[in-house]
Amino acid sequence: MKKILLIFIFLISSCSYQPIYVNKSLKNIEFSQITTEGDADINRKIISSLSFNENEFDDTLNSLLIKSSYNILETSKNTKGQVQSYRSIILVKLIINRKKENVLNKSFIKEFTYANKDKKSELIQYQNEIKQNLLNKIIEDITLFINLQ
């Protein structure tokens, strides 16, 4: 058992394994222009979480367009017409251009369905938590996508 453990540790340490989220290449990615459309809160969190920077003076850099939307849909109602469940959907579209040419175009979508709450304040708080969780998952997906490019 000890031999297997030692071999396993040796293989992992010698294969230059590195976690994706620790990758240094994702820090401080620069674009000549960063444009956002849609939900300002989502766009701001994406830019700050992924350390996207704008450098207007370097024309050789790509430009970035982030389009985002956040929707809450009613998915079912009871016989009285009261909402029983909702679906929250976040859609983020990244478009990277180089001199007006589309270099990269990728959409990320996450959704979650949940039941209605009795108190309106609890429902609003729960929807905000869901929005944050969905956004965190999209940020993770964007991080993976950029690291694989």
PDB file of C-alpha atoms in Angstrom:
ATOM      1  CA  MET A   1       0.000   0.000   0.000  1.00  0.00           C
ATOM      2  CA  LYS A   2       2.845   2.384   0.844  1.00  0.00           C
ATOM      3  CA  LYS A   3       4.537   1.595  -2.475  1.00  0.00           C
ATOM      4  CA  ILE A   4       1.397   2.457  -4.430  1.00  0.00           C
ATOM      5  CA  LEU A   5       1.022   5.705  -2.509  1.00  0.00           C
ATOM      6  CA  LEU A   6       4.653   6.638  -3.154  1.00  0.00           C
ATOM      7  CA  ILE A   7       4.339   5.858  -6.871  1.00  0.00           C
ATOM      8  CA  PHE A   8       1.157   7.926  -7.059  1.00  0.00           C
ATOM      9  CA  ILE A   9       2.776  10.915  -5.338  1.00  0.00           C
ATOM     10  CA  PHE A  10       5.822  10.618  -7.571  1.00  0.00           C
ATOM     11  CA  LEU A  11       3.692  10.566 -10.735  1.00  0.00           C
ATOM     12  CA  ILE A  12       1.626  13.571  -9.698  1.00  0.00           C
ATOM     13  CA  SER A  13       4.601  15.661  -8.648  1.00  0.00           C
ATOM     14  CA  SER A  14       6.663  14.832 -11.728  1.00  0.00           C
ATOM     15  CA  CYS A  15       3.964  15.444 -14.354  1.00  0.00           C
ATOM     16  CA  SER A  16       3.933  19.223 -13.706  1.00  0.00           C
ATOM     17  CA  TYR A  17       0.310  19.150 -12.640  1.00  0.00           C
ATOM     18  CA  GLN A  18      -1.029  22.639 -12.037  1.00  0.00           C
ATOM     19  CA  PRO A  19      -4.591  23.535 -11.068  1.00  0.00           C
ATOM     20  CA  ILE A  20      -6.415  25.633 -13.648  1.00  0.00           C
ATOM     21  CA  TYR A  21      -7.579  28.278 -11.188  1.00  0.00           C
ATOM     22  CA  VAL A  22      -4.021  28.940 -10.030  1.00  0.00           C
ATOM     23  CA  ASN A  23      -2.790  29.581 -13.557  1.00  0.00           C
ATOM     24  CA  LYS A  24      -0.961  32.908 -13.583  1.00  0.00           C
ATOM     25  CA  SER A  25      -1.666  33.597 -17.262  1.00  0.00           C
ATOM     26  CA  LEU A  26      -5.255  34.644 -16.488  1.00  0.00           C
ATOM     27  CA  LYS A  27      -4.168  37.558 -14.314  1.00  0.00           C
ATOM     28  CA  ASN A  28      -4.337  41.021 -15.845  1.00  0.00           C
ATOM     29  CA  ILE A  29      -5.503  40.258 -19.367  1.00  0.00           C
ATOM     30  CA  GLU A  30      -5.392  43.475 -21.377  1.00  0.00           C
ATOM     31  CA  PHE A  31      -7.697  44.651 -24.147  1.00  0.00           C
ATOM     32  CA  SER A  32      -7.520  47.832 -26.200  1.00  0.00           C
ATOM     33  CA  GLN A  33     -11.189  48.471 -25.449  1.00  0.00           C
ATOM     34  CA  ILE A  34     -13.708  46.824 -23.120  1.00  0.00           C
ATOM     35  CA  THR A  35     -17.349  47.455 -24.007  1.00  0.00           C
ATOM     36  CA  THR A  36     -20.288  46.181 -21.982  1.00  0.00           C
ATOM     37  CA  GLU A  37     -23.974  45.841 -22.771  1.00  0.00           C
ATOM     38  CA  GLY A  38     -26.829  44.629 -20.616  1.00  0.00           C
ATOM     39  CA  ASP A  39     -26.784  44.077 -16.866  1.00  0.00           C
ATOM     40  CA  ALA A  40     -24.181  46.485 -15.448  1.00  0.00           C
ATOM     41  CA  ASP A  41     -23.820  44.558 -12.167  1.00  0.00           C
ATOM     42  CA  ILE A  42     -23.018  41.284 -13.950  1.00  0.00           C
ATOM     43  CA  ASN A  43     -20.581  42.984 -16.334  1.00  0.00           C
ATOM     44  CA  ARG A  44     -18.766  44.751 -13.500  1.00  0.00           C
ATOM     45  CA  LYS A  45     -18.373  41.524 -11.509  1.00  0.00           C
ATOM     46  CA  ILE A  46     -17.050  39.621 -14.535  1.00  0.00           C
ATOM     47  CA  ILE A  47     -14.462  42.281 -15.358  1.00  0.00           C
ATOM     48  CA  SER A  48     -13.271  42.596 -11.762  1.00  0.00           C
ATOM     49  CA  SER A  49     -13.231  38.853 -11.056  1.00  0.00           C
ATOM     50  CA  LEU A  50     -11.266  38.014 -14.195  1.00  0.00           C
ATOM     51  CA  SER A  51      -8.885  41.005 -13.965  1.00  0.00           C
ATOM     52  CA  PHE A  52      -9.636  42.336 -17.431  1.00  0.00           C
ATOM     53  CA  ASN A  53      -7.812  45.637 -17.988  1.00  0.00           C
ATOM     54  CA  GLU A  54      -8.216  48.262 -20.649  1.00  0.00           C
ATOM     55  CA  ASN A  55      -5.138  49.703 -22.378  1.00  0.00           C
ATOM     56  CA  GLU A  56      -6.261  52.336 -24.892  1.00  0.00           C
ATOM     57  CA  PHE A  57      -2.715  53.115 -26.019  1.00  0.00           C
ATOM     58  CA  ASP A  58      -1.849  49.678 -27.444  1.00  0.00           C
ATOM     59  CA  ASP A  59      -3.595  49.178 -30.797  1.00  0.00           C
ATOM     60  CA  THR A  60      -2.211  45.654 -31.195  1.00  0.00           C
ATOM     61  CA  LEU A  61      -4.472  44.327 -28.442  1.00  0.00           C
ATOM     62  CA  ASN A  62      -7.877  42.787 -29.048  1.00  0.00           C
ATOM     63  CA  SER A  63     -11.112  44.505 -28.044  1.00  0.00           C
ATOM     64  CA  LEU A  64     -13.668  42.840 -25.780  1.00  0.00           C
ATOM     65  CA  LEU A  65     -17.446  43.102 -25.840  1.00  0.00           C
ATOM     66  CA  ILE A  66     -19.411  41.611 -22.946  1.00  0.00           C
ATOM     67  CA  LYS A  67     -23.171  41.264 -23.402  1.00  0.00           C
ATOM     68  CA  SER A  68     -25.128  40.034 -20.414  1.00  0.00           C
ATOM     69  CA  SER A  69     -28.726  39.545 -19.388  1.00  0.00           C
ATOM     70  CA  TYR A  70     -30.514  38.377 -16.277  1.00  0.00           C
ATOM     71  CA  ASN A  71     -34.133  37.207 -16.458  1.00  0.00           C
ATOM     72  CA  ILE A  72     -36.577  35.802 -13.931  1.00  0.00           C
ATOM     73  CA  LEU A  73     -39.387  33.829 -15.549  1.00  0.00           C
ATOM     74  CA  GLU A  74     -42.556  32.468 -13.987  1.00  0.00           C
ATOM     75  CA  THR A  75     -42.574  28.753 -14.776  1.00  0.00           C
ATOM     76  CA  SER A  76     -45.782  27.559 -13.122  1.00  0.00           C
ATOM     77  CA  LYS A  77     -48.933  28.884 -11.473  1.00  0.00           C
ATOM     78  CA  ASN A  78     -51.559  27.272  -9.279  1.00  0.00           C
ATOM     79  CA  THR A  79     -55.313  27.267 -10.001  1.00  0.00           C
ATOM     80  CA  LYS A  80     -55.693  30.665  -8.284  1.00  0.00           C
ATOM     81  CA  GLY A  81     -53.175  32.204 -10.672  1.00  0.00           C
ATOM     82  CA  GLN A  82     -50.454  32.578  -8.044  1.00  0.00           C
ATOM     83  CA  VAL A  83     -46.877  31.842  -9.100  1.00  0.00           C
ATOM     84  CA  GLN A  84     -45.545  28.569  -7.694  1.00  0.00           C
ATOM     85  CA  SER A  85     -42.091  28.456  -9.276  1.00  0.00           C
ATOM     86  CA  TYR A  86     -39.577  30.696 -11.024  1.00  0.00           C
ATOM     87  CA  ARG A  87     -36.562  30.231 -13.270  1.00  0.00           C
ATOM     88  CA  SER A  88     -33.567  32.593 -13.103  1.00  0.00           C
ATOM     89  CA  ILE A  89     -31.418  32.735 -16.237  1.00  0.00           C
ATOM     90  CA  ILE A  90     -28.088  34.484 -16.762  1.00  0.00           C
ATOM     91  CA  LEU A  91     -26.681  34.755 -20.270  1.00  0.00           C
ATOM     92  CA  VAL A  92     -23.200  36.165 -20.900  1.00  0.00           C
ATOM     93  CA  LYS A  93     -21.745  36.528 -24.372  1.00  0.00           C
ATOM     94  CA  LEU A  94     -18.033  37.264 -24.851  1.00  0.00           C
ATOM     95  CA  ILE A  95     -16.977  38.674 -28.202  1.00  0.00           C
ATOM     96  CA  ILE A  96     -13.281  39.301 -28.840  1.00  0.00           C
ATOM     97  CA  ASN A  97     -12.421  41.329 -31.939  1.00  0.00           C
ATOM     98  CA  ARG A  98      -9.148  42.211 -33.603  1.00  0.00           C
ATOM     99  CA  LYS A  99      -9.390  45.237 -35.913  1.00  0.00           C
ATOM    100  CA  LYS A 100     -13.146  44.789 -36.521  1.00  0.00           C
ATOM    101  CA  GLU A 101     -12.735  41.037 -37.210  1.00  0.00           C
ATOM    102  CA  ASN A 102     -14.413  38.545 -34.931  1.00  0.00           C
ATOM    103  CA  VAL A 103     -11.683  36.425 -33.306  1.00  0.00           C
ATOM    104  CA  LEU A 104     -13.718  34.683 -30.629  1.00  0.00           C
ATOM    105  CA  ASN A 105     -17.434  34.498 -29.890  1.00  0.00           C
ATOM    106  CA  LYS A 106     -18.672  32.393 -26.961  1.00  0.00           C
ATOM    107  CA  SER A 107     -21.933  32.346 -25.006  1.00  0.00           C
ATOM    108  CA  PHE A 108     -22.297  31.138 -21.432  1.00  0.00           C
ATOM    109  CA  ILE A 109     -25.720  30.400 -19.973  1.00  0.00           C
ATOM    110  CA  LYS A 110     -26.766  29.192 -16.545  1.00  0.00           C
ATOM    111  CA  GLU A 111     -30.261  28.748 -15.165  1.00  0.00           C
ATOM    112  CA  PHE A 112     -31.926  27.583 -11.981  1.00  0.00           C
ATOM    113  CA  THR A 113     -35.549  26.739 -11.182  1.00  0.00           C
ATOM    114  CA  TYR A 114     -36.920  27.237  -7.670  1.00  0.00           C
ATOM    115  CA  ALA A 115     -40.176  27.395  -5.737  1.00  0.00           C
ATOM    116  CA  ASN A 116     -41.901  30.583  -4.661  1.00  0.00           C
ATOM    117  CA  LYS A 117     -41.511  31.802  -1.074  1.00  0.00           C
ATOM    118  CA  ASP A 118     -44.313  32.950   1.218  1.00  0.00           C
ATOM    119  CA  LYS A 119     -42.635  36.222   2.129  1.00  0.00           C
ATOM    120  CA  LYS A 120     -41.673  38.632  -0.647  1.00  0.00           C
ATOM    121  CA  SER A 121     -38.505  39.741   1.198  1.00  0.00           C
ATOM    122  CA  GLU A 122     -37.315  36.127   1.497  1.00  0.00           C
ATOM    123  CA  LEU A 123     -37.994  35.597  -2.216  1.00  0.00           C
ATOM    124  CA  ILE A 124     -35.981  38.675  -3.222  1.00  0.00           C
ATOM    125  CA  GLN A 125     -33.075  37.658  -0.982  1.00  0.00           C
ATOM    126  CA  TYR A 126     -33.172  34.109  -2.371  1.00  0.00           C
ATOM    127  CA  GLN A 127     -33.232  35.407  -5.958  1.00  0.00           C
ATOM    128  CA  ASN A 128     -30.186  37.581  -5.229  1.00  0.00           C
ATOM    129  CA  GLU A 129     -28.318  34.559  -3.832  1.00  0.00           C
ATOM    130  CA  ILE A 130     -29.251  32.530  -6.905  1.00  0.00           C
ATOM    131  CA  LYS A 131     -28.061  35.342  -9.189  1.00  0.00           C
ATOM    132  CA  GLN A 132     -24.707  35.457  -7.391  1.00  0.00           C
ATOM    133  CA  ASN A 133     -24.291  31.654  -7.523  1.00  0.00           C
ATOM    134  CA  LEU A 134     -25.141  31.493 -11.230  1.00  0.00           C
ATOM    135  CA  LEU A 135     -22.738  34.359 -11.933  1.00  0.00           C
ATOM    136  CA  ASN A 136     -19.957  32.587 -10.011  1.00  0.00           C
ATOM    137  CA  LYS A 137     -20.510  29.465 -12.126  1.00  0.00           C
ATOM    138  CA  ILE A 138     -20.342  31.503 -15.329  1.00  0.00           C
ATOM    139  CA  ILE A 139     -17.116  33.157 -14.143  1.00  0.00           C
ATOM    140  CA  GLU A 140     -15.662  29.685 -13.520  1.00  0.00           C
ATOM    141  CA  ASP A 141     -16.711  28.619 -17.042  1.00  0.00           C
ATOM    142  CA  ILE A 142     -15.144  31.740 -18.561  1.00  0.00           C
ATOM    143  CA  THR A 143     -11.933  31.072 -16.597  1.00  0.00           C
ATOM    144  CA  LEU A 144     -11.773  27.509 -17.923  1.00  0.00           C
ATOM    145  CA  PHE A 145     -12.535  28.657 -21.451  1.00  0.00           C
ATOM    146  CA  ILE A 146      -9.839  31.342 -21.447  1.00  0.00           C
ATOM    147  CA  ASN A 147      -7.273  28.970 -19.957  1.00  0.00           C
ATOM    148  CA  LEU A 148      -7.941  26.469 -22.734  1.00  0.00           C
ATOM    149  CA  GLN A 149      -7.401  29.083 -25.465  1.00  0.00           C
TER     150      GLN A 149
END
